[in-house]
Short mmCIF file of C-alpha atoms (C1' of nucleotides) in Angstrom, two decimals:
data_model
loop_
_atom_site.label_atom_id
_atom_site.label_comp_id
_atom_site.label_asym_id
_atom_site.label_seq_id
_atom_site.Cartn_x
_atom_site.Cartn_y
_atom_site.Cartn_z
CA UNK A 2 14.24 260.24 -174.95
CA UNK A 3 16.06 262.82 -176.95
CA UNK A 4 18.01 262.11 -179.89
CA UNK A 5 21.36 262.47 -177.91
CA UNK A 6 20.16 259.87 -175.43
CA UNK A 7 19.02 257.73 -178.13
CA UNK A 8 22.45 257.72 -179.79
CA UNK A 9 24.42 257.24 -176.60
CA UNK A 10 22.09 254.27 -175.83
CA UNK A 11 22.45 252.79 -178.97
CA UNK A 12 25.94 253.33 -179.47
CA UNK A 13 26.57 251.93 -175.94
CA UNK A 14 24.56 248.50 -176.88
CA UNK A 15 26.10 248.10 -180.56
CA UNK A 16 29.77 248.86 -179.59
CA UNK A 17 29.63 246.76 -176.89
CA UNK A 18 28.08 243.60 -178.61
CA UNK A 19 29.70 243.94 -181.88
CA UNK A 20 32.95 245.75 -181.32
CA UNK A 21 34.06 249.38 -181.86
CA UNK A 22 35.54 249.59 -185.21
CA UNK A 23 32.91 246.59 -186.70
CA UNK A 24 29.94 249.10 -186.18
CA UNK A 25 29.45 251.89 -188.57
CA UNK A 26 27.69 255.15 -187.81
CA UNK A 27 24.94 254.49 -190.35
CA UNK A 28 24.11 251.39 -188.43
CA UNK A 29 23.89 253.53 -185.25
CA UNK A 30 21.90 255.95 -186.77
CA UNK A 31 19.46 253.73 -188.28
CA UNK A 32 19.09 251.72 -185.06
CA UNK A 33 18.63 255.07 -182.93
CA UNK A 34 16.44 256.52 -185.77
CA UNK A 35 18.56 259.82 -185.71
CA UNK A 36 19.87 261.86 -188.58
CA UNK A 37 23.53 262.12 -189.37
CA UNK A 38 23.76 265.68 -188.82
CA UNK A 39 22.07 265.50 -185.41
CA UNK A 40 24.92 263.21 -184.45
CA UNK A 41 27.41 265.64 -185.64
CA UNK A 42 25.84 268.43 -183.77
CA UNK A 43 26.32 266.65 -180.84
CA UNK A 44 29.60 265.08 -180.91
CA UNK A 45 32.47 266.06 -183.02
CA UNK A 46 33.37 262.43 -184.25
CA UNK A 47 32.52 258.85 -183.88
CA UNK A 48 35.15 258.54 -181.11
CA UNK A 49 33.70 261.17 -179.10
CA UNK A 50 30.37 259.39 -179.48
CA UNK A 51 32.20 256.29 -178.12
CA UNK A 52 33.51 257.99 -175.02
CA UNK A 53 30.26 259.10 -174.34
CA UNK A 54 28.88 255.56 -174.70
CA UNK A 55 31.77 254.47 -172.26
CA UNK A 56 31.07 257.05 -169.60
CA UNK A 57 27.53 255.99 -169.79
CA UNK A 58 28.34 252.42 -169.45
CA UNK A 59 30.77 253.27 -166.49
CA UNK A 60 27.86 254.97 -164.64
CA UNK A 61 25.29 252.54 -165.27
CA UNK A 62 27.54 249.60 -164.75
CA UNK A 63 28.88 250.63 -161.24
CA UNK A 64 25.52 251.72 -160.09
CA UNK A 65 23.89 248.44 -161.00
CA UNK A 66 26.72 246.51 -159.89
CA UNK A 67 26.87 248.20 -156.39
CA UNK A 68 23.11 247.97 -156.24
CA UNK A 69 22.92 244.48 -156.87
CA UNK A 70 25.79 243.55 -154.42
CA UNK A 71 24.13 245.43 -151.80
CA UNK A 72 20.76 244.08 -152.32
CA UNK A 73 22.18 240.55 -151.93
CA UNK A 74 23.88 241.00 -148.87
CA UNK A 75 23.75 243.10 -145.91
CA UNK A 76 27.19 242.79 -144.09
CA UNK A 77 30.27 244.13 -145.75
CA UNK A 78 31.98 240.68 -145.63
CA UNK A 79 29.03 238.97 -146.97
CA UNK A 80 28.93 241.84 -149.96
CA UNK A 81 32.68 240.88 -150.63
CA UNK A 82 31.46 237.40 -151.17
CA UNK A 83 28.27 238.62 -153.16
CA UNK A 84 30.70 240.25 -155.68
CA UNK A 85 31.00 236.66 -157.20
CA UNK A 86 27.27 235.96 -157.09
CA UNK A 87 26.53 239.23 -159.12
CA UNK A 88 29.24 238.46 -161.70
CA UNK A 89 27.66 234.98 -162.13
CA UNK A 90 24.34 236.43 -162.94
CA UNK A 91 25.94 238.75 -165.19
CA UNK A 92 28.07 236.07 -167.43
CA UNK A 93 24.99 233.97 -167.61
CA UNK A 94 22.74 236.55 -169.10
CA UNK A 95 22.43 236.14 -172.96
CA UNK A 96 23.45 239.80 -173.44
CA UNK A 97 26.87 238.84 -171.67
CA UNK A 98 29.79 239.75 -174.24
CA UNK A 99 32.76 240.14 -171.75
CA UNK A 100 33.60 243.42 -170.10
CA UNK A 101 32.93 246.27 -172.36
CA UNK A 102 35.89 248.12 -170.74
CA UNK A 103 38.36 245.31 -171.39
CA UNK A 104 37.08 244.98 -174.85
CA UNK A 105 37.68 248.49 -175.81
CA UNK A 106 41.22 248.29 -174.76
CA UNK A 107 41.74 245.37 -177.12
CA UNK A 108 40.67 247.94 -179.91
CA UNK A 109 42.72 250.91 -178.45
CA UNK A 110 45.74 249.30 -177.19
CA UNK A 111 47.71 252.50 -176.86
CA UNK A 112 47.73 253.51 -172.91
CA UNK A 113 47.49 257.17 -173.78
CA UNK A 114 44.53 256.95 -176.02
CA UNK A 115 41.27 258.67 -174.47
CA UNK A 116 39.29 255.49 -174.90
CA UNK A 117 41.90 253.37 -173.15
CA UNK A 118 42.09 255.98 -170.53
CA UNK A 119 38.43 255.77 -169.86
CA UNK A 120 38.46 252.10 -169.36
CA UNK A 121 41.25 252.41 -167.03
CA UNK A 122 39.27 255.11 -165.14
CA UNK A 123 36.46 252.73 -164.74
CA UNK A 124 38.42 249.90 -163.35
CA UNK A 125 39.89 252.31 -160.73
CA UNK A 126 36.51 253.15 -159.42
CA UNK A 127 35.34 249.58 -159.69
CA UNK A 128 38.47 248.54 -157.25
CA UNK A 129 37.77 251.58 -155.04
CA UNK A 130 34.20 250.18 -154.37
CA UNK A 131 35.82 246.79 -153.50
CA UNK A 132 38.34 248.25 -151.46
CA UNK A 133 35.64 250.34 -149.40
CA UNK A 134 33.83 247.10 -148.53
CA UNK A 135 37.22 245.42 -147.74
CA UNK A 136 37.63 248.47 -145.24
CA UNK A 137 34.35 247.98 -143.50
CA UNK A 138 34.91 244.40 -143.41
CA UNK A 139 37.78 245.18 -141.06
CA UNK A 140 40.64 243.70 -143.46
CA UNK A 141 44.10 244.60 -142.19
CA UNK A 142 45.14 245.43 -145.62
CA UNK A 143 41.86 246.48 -147.43
CA UNK A 144 43.96 247.54 -150.51
CA UNK A 145 45.75 244.01 -150.99
CA UNK A 146 42.41 242.10 -150.52
CA UNK A 147 40.72 244.11 -152.86
CA UNK A 148 43.07 243.90 -155.37
CA UNK A 149 43.04 240.01 -154.86
CA UNK A 150 39.59 240.12 -155.18
CA UNK A 151 39.30 242.24 -158.30
CA UNK A 152 41.84 240.03 -160.09
CA UNK A 153 39.67 237.10 -159.28
CA UNK A 154 36.66 239.07 -160.49
CA UNK A 155 38.37 239.66 -163.84
CA UNK A 156 39.63 236.54 -164.60
CA UNK A 157 36.30 234.60 -164.11
CA UNK A 158 34.72 237.33 -166.16
CA UNK A 159 37.45 236.96 -169.24
CA UNK A 160 37.30 233.04 -168.81
CA UNK A 161 33.49 232.86 -169.06
CA UNK A 162 33.72 235.19 -171.83
CA UNK A 163 36.13 233.21 -173.85
CA UNK A 164 35.12 229.71 -173.00
CA UNK A 165 31.35 230.23 -172.24
CA UNK A 166 31.75 228.42 -169.40
CA UNK A 167 30.43 230.51 -166.14
CA UNK A 168 31.58 227.96 -163.73
CA UNK A 169 34.76 229.58 -163.59
CA UNK A 170 33.02 232.03 -161.33
CA UNK A 171 32.48 229.52 -158.95
CA UNK A 172 36.40 228.63 -159.15
CA UNK A 173 37.14 232.27 -158.36
CA UNK A 174 34.54 232.60 -155.76
CA UNK A 175 35.89 229.49 -153.88
CA UNK A 176 39.36 231.25 -154.13
CA UNK A 177 37.81 234.54 -152.97
CA UNK A 178 36.68 232.92 -149.92
CA UNK A 179 39.99 231.61 -149.12
CA UNK A 180 41.62 234.99 -149.65
CA UNK A 181 39.06 236.41 -147.55
CA UNK A 182 39.37 234.32 -144.69
CA UNK A 183 43.22 234.69 -144.72
CA UNK A 184 42.87 238.66 -145.11
CA UNK A 185 40.33 238.90 -142.02
CA UNK A 186 42.16 236.41 -139.68
CA UNK A 187 45.37 238.58 -140.40
CA UNK A 188 44.17 241.86 -138.50
CA UNK A 189 40.27 241.53 -138.50
CA UNK A 190 38.97 243.61 -135.59
CA UNK A 191 35.76 241.79 -135.73
CA UNK A 192 36.37 238.12 -136.10
CA UNK A 193 32.65 237.49 -135.55
CA UNK A 194 31.83 239.17 -138.77
CA UNK A 195 34.24 236.50 -140.47
CA UNK A 196 31.89 233.87 -139.70
CA UNK A 197 30.51 233.83 -142.91
CA UNK A 198 33.78 232.52 -144.47
CA UNK A 199 33.81 229.50 -142.45
CA UNK A 200 30.64 228.56 -144.14
CA UNK A 201 30.91 225.78 -146.72
CA UNK A 202 33.38 226.69 -149.52
CA UNK A 203 30.70 226.35 -152.35
CA UNK A 204 28.90 228.75 -154.41
CA UNK A 205 25.92 230.18 -153.06
CA UNK A 206 24.05 229.19 -155.94
CA UNK B 30 61.22 232.92 -195.25
CA UNK B 31 58.37 231.81 -197.61
CA UNK B 32 55.70 234.53 -198.35
CA UNK B 33 53.13 232.34 -196.77
CA UNK B 34 55.26 232.34 -193.46
CA UNK B 35 55.86 236.26 -193.81
CA UNK B 36 52.42 236.58 -194.18
CA UNK B 37 51.35 234.67 -191.02
CA UNK B 38 54.11 236.25 -188.90
CA UNK B 39 53.20 239.75 -190.09
CA UNK B 40 49.39 239.15 -189.80
CA UNK B 41 49.88 237.83 -186.16
CA UNK B 42 51.98 240.82 -184.95
CA UNK B 43 49.61 243.30 -186.57
CA UNK B 44 46.33 241.98 -185.71
CA UNK B 45 47.68 241.63 -182.20
CA UNK B 46 48.83 244.91 -181.69
CA UNK B 47 46.46 247.02 -183.48
CA UNK B 48 43.42 244.84 -183.46
CA UNK B 49 41.64 242.63 -186.18
CA UNK B 50 39.17 245.04 -187.78
CA UNK B 51 41.53 248.00 -187.60
CA UNK B 52 44.40 246.54 -189.56
CA UNK B 53 43.61 246.09 -193.37
CA UNK B 54 45.00 243.61 -195.84
CA UNK B 55 47.14 246.15 -197.43
CA UNK B 56 48.88 247.16 -194.76
CA UNK B 57 49.89 243.27 -193.82
CA UNK B 58 50.91 242.94 -197.52
CA UNK B 59 53.28 246.08 -197.29
CA UNK B 60 54.61 245.10 -194.22
CA UNK B 61 55.18 241.41 -195.29
CA UNK B 62 56.16 242.48 -198.70
CA UNK B 63 53.96 240.08 -200.37
CA UNK B 64 51.59 240.75 -203.37
CA UNK B 65 47.92 240.56 -203.08
CA UNK B 66 47.41 237.62 -205.28
CA UNK B 67 49.90 235.33 -203.04
CA UNK B 68 47.68 236.04 -200.26
CA UNK B 69 44.55 234.82 -201.81
CA UNK B 70 46.22 231.88 -203.21
CA UNK B 71 47.27 230.76 -199.68
CA UNK B 72 44.12 231.80 -198.04
CA UNK B 73 40.57 232.09 -198.86
CA UNK B 74 39.96 235.53 -196.95
CA UNK B 75 40.99 237.67 -194.66
CA UNK B 76 39.28 235.65 -191.76
CA UNK B 77 41.36 232.47 -192.77
CA UNK B 78 44.50 234.50 -192.62
CA UNK B 79 43.59 235.66 -189.13
CA UNK B 80 42.60 232.10 -188.20
CA UNK B 81 46.00 230.95 -189.36
CA UNK B 82 47.78 233.62 -187.20
CA UNK B 83 45.74 232.59 -184.10
CA UNK B 84 46.95 229.15 -184.67
CA UNK B 85 50.60 230.17 -184.97
CA UNK B 86 50.31 232.42 -181.88
CA UNK B 87 48.69 229.45 -179.93
CA UNK B 88 51.57 227.14 -180.64
CA UNK B 89 54.17 229.87 -180.24
CA UNK B 90 52.41 231.39 -177.01
CA UNK B 91 52.02 227.86 -175.40
CA UNK B 92 55.41 226.70 -176.38
CA UNK B 93 57.19 229.66 -174.79
CA UNK B 94 55.21 230.07 -171.68
CA UNK B 95 55.76 226.55 -170.94
CA UNK B 96 59.51 226.54 -171.78
CA UNK B 97 59.90 229.63 -169.86
CA UNK B 98 58.04 227.96 -166.67
CA UNK B 99 60.07 224.83 -166.83
CA UNK B 100 63.25 226.88 -167.24
CA UNK B 101 62.51 229.10 -164.17
CA UNK B 102 61.67 226.31 -161.77
CA UNK B 103 62.26 222.45 -161.42
CA UNK B 104 59.44 221.09 -159.16
CA UNK B 105 55.91 220.86 -160.13
CA UNK B 106 54.89 223.17 -157.09
CA UNK B 107 57.64 225.78 -158.02
CA UNK B 108 56.59 225.69 -161.53
CA UNK B 109 52.84 226.59 -160.39
CA UNK B 110 54.38 229.50 -158.70
CA UNK B 111 56.57 230.55 -161.42
CA UNK B 112 53.39 230.98 -163.68
CA UNK B 113 53.14 234.39 -162.41
CA UNK B 114 56.74 235.21 -162.54
CA UNK B 115 56.63 234.25 -166.39
CA UNK B 116 53.15 236.64 -166.67
CA UNK B 117 54.97 239.09 -164.89
CA UNK B 118 57.66 239.16 -167.51
CA UNK B 119 55.54 239.33 -170.15
CA UNK B 120 53.01 242.14 -169.27
CA UNK B 121 56.02 244.16 -168.09
CA UNK B 122 57.37 244.06 -171.64
CA UNK B 123 56.90 246.78 -174.33
CA UNK B 124 55.28 244.30 -176.81
CA UNK B 125 52.49 243.53 -174.31
CA UNK B 126 48.95 244.45 -175.47
CA UNK B 127 46.97 242.12 -173.50
CA UNK B 128 46.04 238.58 -174.27
CA UNK B 129 45.70 238.23 -177.91
CA UNK B 130 43.12 235.32 -177.30
CA UNK B 131 40.95 237.38 -175.10
CA UNK B 132 41.46 240.31 -177.71
CA UNK B 133 39.79 238.47 -180.59
CA UNK B 134 36.85 237.64 -178.76
CA UNK B 135 36.25 241.21 -178.05
CA UNK B 136 35.80 241.70 -181.74
CA UNK B 137 34.25 238.32 -182.50
CA UNK B 138 31.63 238.02 -179.79
CA UNK B 139 29.75 235.06 -180.94
CA UNK B 140 30.74 232.06 -179.37
CA UNK B 141 30.40 229.78 -182.44
CA UNK B 142 32.52 231.98 -184.49
CA UNK B 143 35.82 230.00 -185.71
CA UNK B 144 37.81 232.94 -184.39
CA UNK B 145 36.30 232.86 -181.03
CA UNK B 146 36.36 229.29 -180.87
CA UNK B 147 40.11 229.14 -181.67
CA UNK B 148 40.54 231.50 -178.62
CA UNK B 149 38.61 229.31 -176.70
CA UNK B 150 40.65 226.09 -177.67
CA UNK B 151 43.64 227.78 -176.61
CA UNK B 152 42.37 228.64 -173.28
CA UNK B 153 41.39 225.21 -172.94
CA UNK B 154 45.11 223.87 -173.80
CA UNK B 155 46.95 226.65 -171.54
CA UNK B 156 44.63 225.29 -168.82
CA UNK B 157 45.37 221.54 -169.44
CA UNK B 158 49.18 222.43 -169.22
CA UNK B 159 48.38 224.06 -165.63
CA UNK B 160 46.28 221.09 -164.53
CA UNK B 161 49.23 218.80 -165.42
CA UNK B 162 51.45 220.62 -163.27
CA UNK B 163 48.91 220.50 -160.42
CA UNK B 164 48.39 216.80 -160.93
CA UNK B 165 52.19 216.46 -160.48
CA UNK B 166 52.31 218.55 -157.62
CA UNK B 167 49.88 216.13 -155.97
CA UNK B 168 47.06 218.33 -155.47
CA UNK B 169 43.95 216.51 -154.25
CA UNK B 170 41.86 218.39 -156.91
CA UNK B 171 44.17 219.11 -159.69
CA UNK B 172 41.28 220.64 -161.73
CA UNK B 173 40.26 223.02 -159.20
CA UNK B 174 43.49 224.29 -158.53
CA UNK B 175 44.41 224.74 -162.14
CA UNK B 176 41.13 226.28 -162.60
CA UNK B 177 41.61 228.89 -159.75
CA UNK B 178 45.03 229.60 -160.78
CA UNK B 179 44.07 230.33 -164.34
CA UNK B 180 41.45 232.87 -163.08
CA UNK B 181 44.20 234.57 -161.29
CA UNK B 182 46.79 234.66 -164.32
CA UNK B 183 43.97 235.80 -166.37
CA UNK B 184 42.69 238.40 -164.30
CA UNK B 185 46.23 240.10 -163.56
CA UNK B 186 46.57 240.10 -167.16
CA UNK B 187 43.86 241.89 -168.09
CA UNK B 188 44.08 244.30 -165.10
CA UNK B 189 47.67 244.95 -166.45
CA UNK B 190 46.70 245.50 -170.01
CA UNK B 191 43.70 247.89 -169.05
CA UNK B 192 45.53 249.75 -165.90
CA UNK B 193 49.09 249.53 -167.15
CA UNK B 194 49.89 248.24 -163.72
CA UNK B 195 51.72 245.18 -163.57
CA UNK B 196 51.63 245.31 -160.04
CA UNK B 197 48.42 243.02 -160.08
CA UNK B 198 50.61 240.19 -161.01
CA UNK B 199 51.89 240.49 -157.65
CA UNK B 200 48.60 240.50 -155.97
CA UNK B 201 47.63 237.46 -158.12
CA UNK B 202 50.60 235.72 -157.09
CA UNK B 203 50.10 235.92 -153.46
CA UNK B 204 46.47 234.64 -153.98
CA UNK B 205 48.03 231.96 -155.77
CA UNK B 206 50.09 230.92 -152.95
CA UNK B 207 47.32 230.73 -150.47
CA UNK B 208 45.24 228.79 -153.17
CA UNK B 209 48.44 226.58 -153.55
CA UNK B 210 49.13 225.92 -150.02
CA UNK B 211 45.30 225.02 -149.28
CA UNK B 212 45.10 222.92 -152.28
CA UNK B 213 48.35 221.06 -151.15
CA UNK B 214 47.37 220.85 -147.78
CA UNK B 215 44.06 219.24 -148.68
CA UNK B 216 45.43 216.09 -150.03
CA UNK B 217 48.85 216.41 -151.03
CA UNK B 218 50.91 213.07 -150.74
CA UNK B 219 54.04 214.97 -150.80
CA UNK B 220 54.04 217.64 -147.75
CA UNK B 221 57.67 218.35 -148.40
CA UNK B 222 57.06 219.60 -151.95
CA UNK B 223 54.82 221.92 -150.51
CA UNK B 224 57.75 223.78 -148.46
CA UNK B 225 58.07 226.36 -150.80
CA UNK B 226 54.84 227.70 -150.30
CA UNK B 227 55.68 228.37 -146.60
CA UNK B 228 57.83 230.81 -147.74
CA UNK B 229 57.28 234.32 -147.44
CA UNK B 230 54.34 235.50 -149.35
CA UNK B 231 55.91 238.05 -151.52
CA UNK B 232 56.84 237.75 -155.38
CA UNK B 233 60.08 236.36 -156.15
CA UNK B 234 60.88 239.72 -158.00
"C1'" DC C 18 64.94 225.27 -224.96
"C1'" DA C 19 60.17 224.87 -223.44
"C1'" DT C 20 56.97 224.31 -219.64
"C1'" DC C 21 54.86 225.03 -215.58
"C1'" DC C 22 54.48 227.10 -211.05
"C1'" DT C 23 55.03 230.70 -208.08
"C1'" DA C 24 55.00 235.17 -206.88
"C1'" DT C 25 54.95 240.28 -208.00
"C1'" DA C 26 52.99 244.85 -209.71
"C1'" DG C 27 49.22 247.22 -209.92
"C1'" DA C 28 44.55 248.43 -212.09
"C1'" DC C 29 40.18 247.52 -210.81
"C1'" DA C 30 35.46 246.93 -208.97
"C1'" DG C 31 31.99 247.06 -205.51
"C1'" DA C 32 30.90 248.46 -201.14
"C1'" DT C 33 31.25 250.72 -196.97
"C1'" DC C 34 33.64 254.14 -194.29
"C1'" DG C 35 33.64 258.76 -191.43
"C1'" DG C 36 32.33 263.25 -192.16
"C1'" DT C 37 30.15 267.44 -194.73
"C1'" DC C 38 26.59 269.92 -197.10
"C1'" DT C 39 21.71 271.56 -198.58
"C1'" DA C 40 16.85 271.67 -198.46
"C1'" DC C 41 13.26 270.91 -195.56
"C1'" DT C 42 9.69 270.43 -191.64
"C1'" DC C 43 8.09 271.10 -187.13
"C1'" DG C 44 7.33 273.40 -182.79
"C1'" DA C 45 8.18 276.88 -179.43
"C1'" DT C 46 9.12 281.63 -178.59
"C1'" DC C 47 8.84 286.71 -179.49
"C1'" DG D 8 2.35 285.79 -188.10
"C1'" DA D 9 7.41 286.20 -188.27
"C1'" DT D 10 11.74 283.96 -186.23
"C1'" DC D 11 14.90 280.84 -185.01
"C1'" DG D 12 16.61 276.37 -183.45
"C1'" DA D 13 16.66 271.70 -183.57
"C1'" DG D 14 15.67 267.70 -186.08
"C1'" DT D 15 15.33 265.15 -190.64
"C1'" DA D 16 16.36 262.93 -195.04
"C1'" DG D 17 19.40 262.19 -198.06
"C1'" DA D 18 22.93 263.53 -201.73
"C1'" DC D 19 27.58 263.92 -201.86
"C1'" DC D 20 32.93 263.33 -201.12
"C1'" DG D 21 37.12 261.20 -200.59
"C1'" DA D 22 39.49 257.72 -198.42
"C1'" DT D 23 39.59 252.59 -197.60
"C1'" DC D 24 38.04 248.41 -197.53
"C1'" DT D 25 37.92 243.23 -199.31
"C1'" DG D 26 38.57 240.51 -203.10
"C1'" DT D 27 39.48 239.87 -208.39
"C1'" DC D 28 41.74 240.36 -212.58
"C1'" DT D 29 45.80 240.87 -216.13
"C1'" DA D 30 50.22 241.11 -217.42
"C1'" DT D 31 54.73 239.88 -216.61
"C1'" DA D 32 59.33 237.91 -214.24
"C1'" DG D 33 61.97 234.33 -212.74
"C1'" DG D 34 63.22 229.79 -211.40
"C1'" DA D 35 62.91 224.96 -211.42
"C1'" DT D 36 61.99 220.80 -213.97
"C1'" DG D 37 61.07 218.21 -218.05
#
DNA sequence: CATCCTATAGACAGATCGGTCTACTCGATC
DNA sequence: GATCGAGTAGACCGATCTGTCTATAGGATG
């Protein structure tokens, strides 16, 4: 792995688990085994390294997330439910420290800050993925359904982070099934595909 | 206002809007107009000042929040809906920088850190308030209803913070009414009080 | 008036911060 | 073999960080 790659990977991990302002450049350099001059040959500043790390996290996170959802369920409706299962696995992991994109906005509160903007862009793309699933599922209002589910997903993620209780994902999933059922009943052209929602309102695991 | 009070108030505001690690002691001292020795006479360290500021924010936040909810609606059911209205007012304000308790967990990720624990305690108390309302509303499962609503509230708060779109509160409120209707239908002893939920599924403002 | 407590102002220490600079090594290419 | 670019090691700079120290002022209480 090239020095540049090692820097981005190491920065992404350290920024995520310790916070951006709490991690110094020297720590990243030591962990990555890279000289300081090499860092500044590739990036203008610490903030640019942070931006690169965020872009990397965005790619990886969305790819992994989408792949996990699609691996877990086959139909669009089932995948909308599987969103919560994937989040559950995530928040239960020992490497879970909340959503990295929410976390950076806590340290870069200004909306027009490039770091904050990168986090907002991630949320926009993640929402678009859910909306695509919602459209495939035949929801009358895919955008509204996606936004409601996204609210539930974000909510259980932060509550799991703050309280340490992954059970909030179960509560979110139950509410999600309610929302899903309603959204598909309202104008779903394929009532048969909604059958999965009539299943018992329990987390799948 | 005593120097101690000025320190706590100033620290609460600065930590909230700029982040804990991004704000230095000297900045707080200058803003509060307090000498450095006075700070260390009242608090052992910066972290203890942060803890005091968090406790202050917890008290004020929950008091203001509960008062706003009770001012806005009279019945328990209506108050459960008004939770979202209060959050909407909050996130639309220019002094909104996300939930301060979520924000500190981004900078103090360790669950056993006192700062993180203070944030978790705040969430526990805030949830208890909603659960009390849910019980008064006659929900068959007050705990489950409260947790579902809390997930929605947290979710729309963080999405408003990251994306800058307060409309996520509307989506959350719509989903909340769905959850509320279902929770009251399941075992509500007072079906009449659930009439408010049969109202049009639109944000009240 | 004397004493005591609180608070102030500001110097100071030791560490760490982001960032720059020089000197050197290594490997590939011409 | 000479050259060049990328990377390394580490000194170095000015700024900033948390926290301690001294000296002094003012107000309340004895």
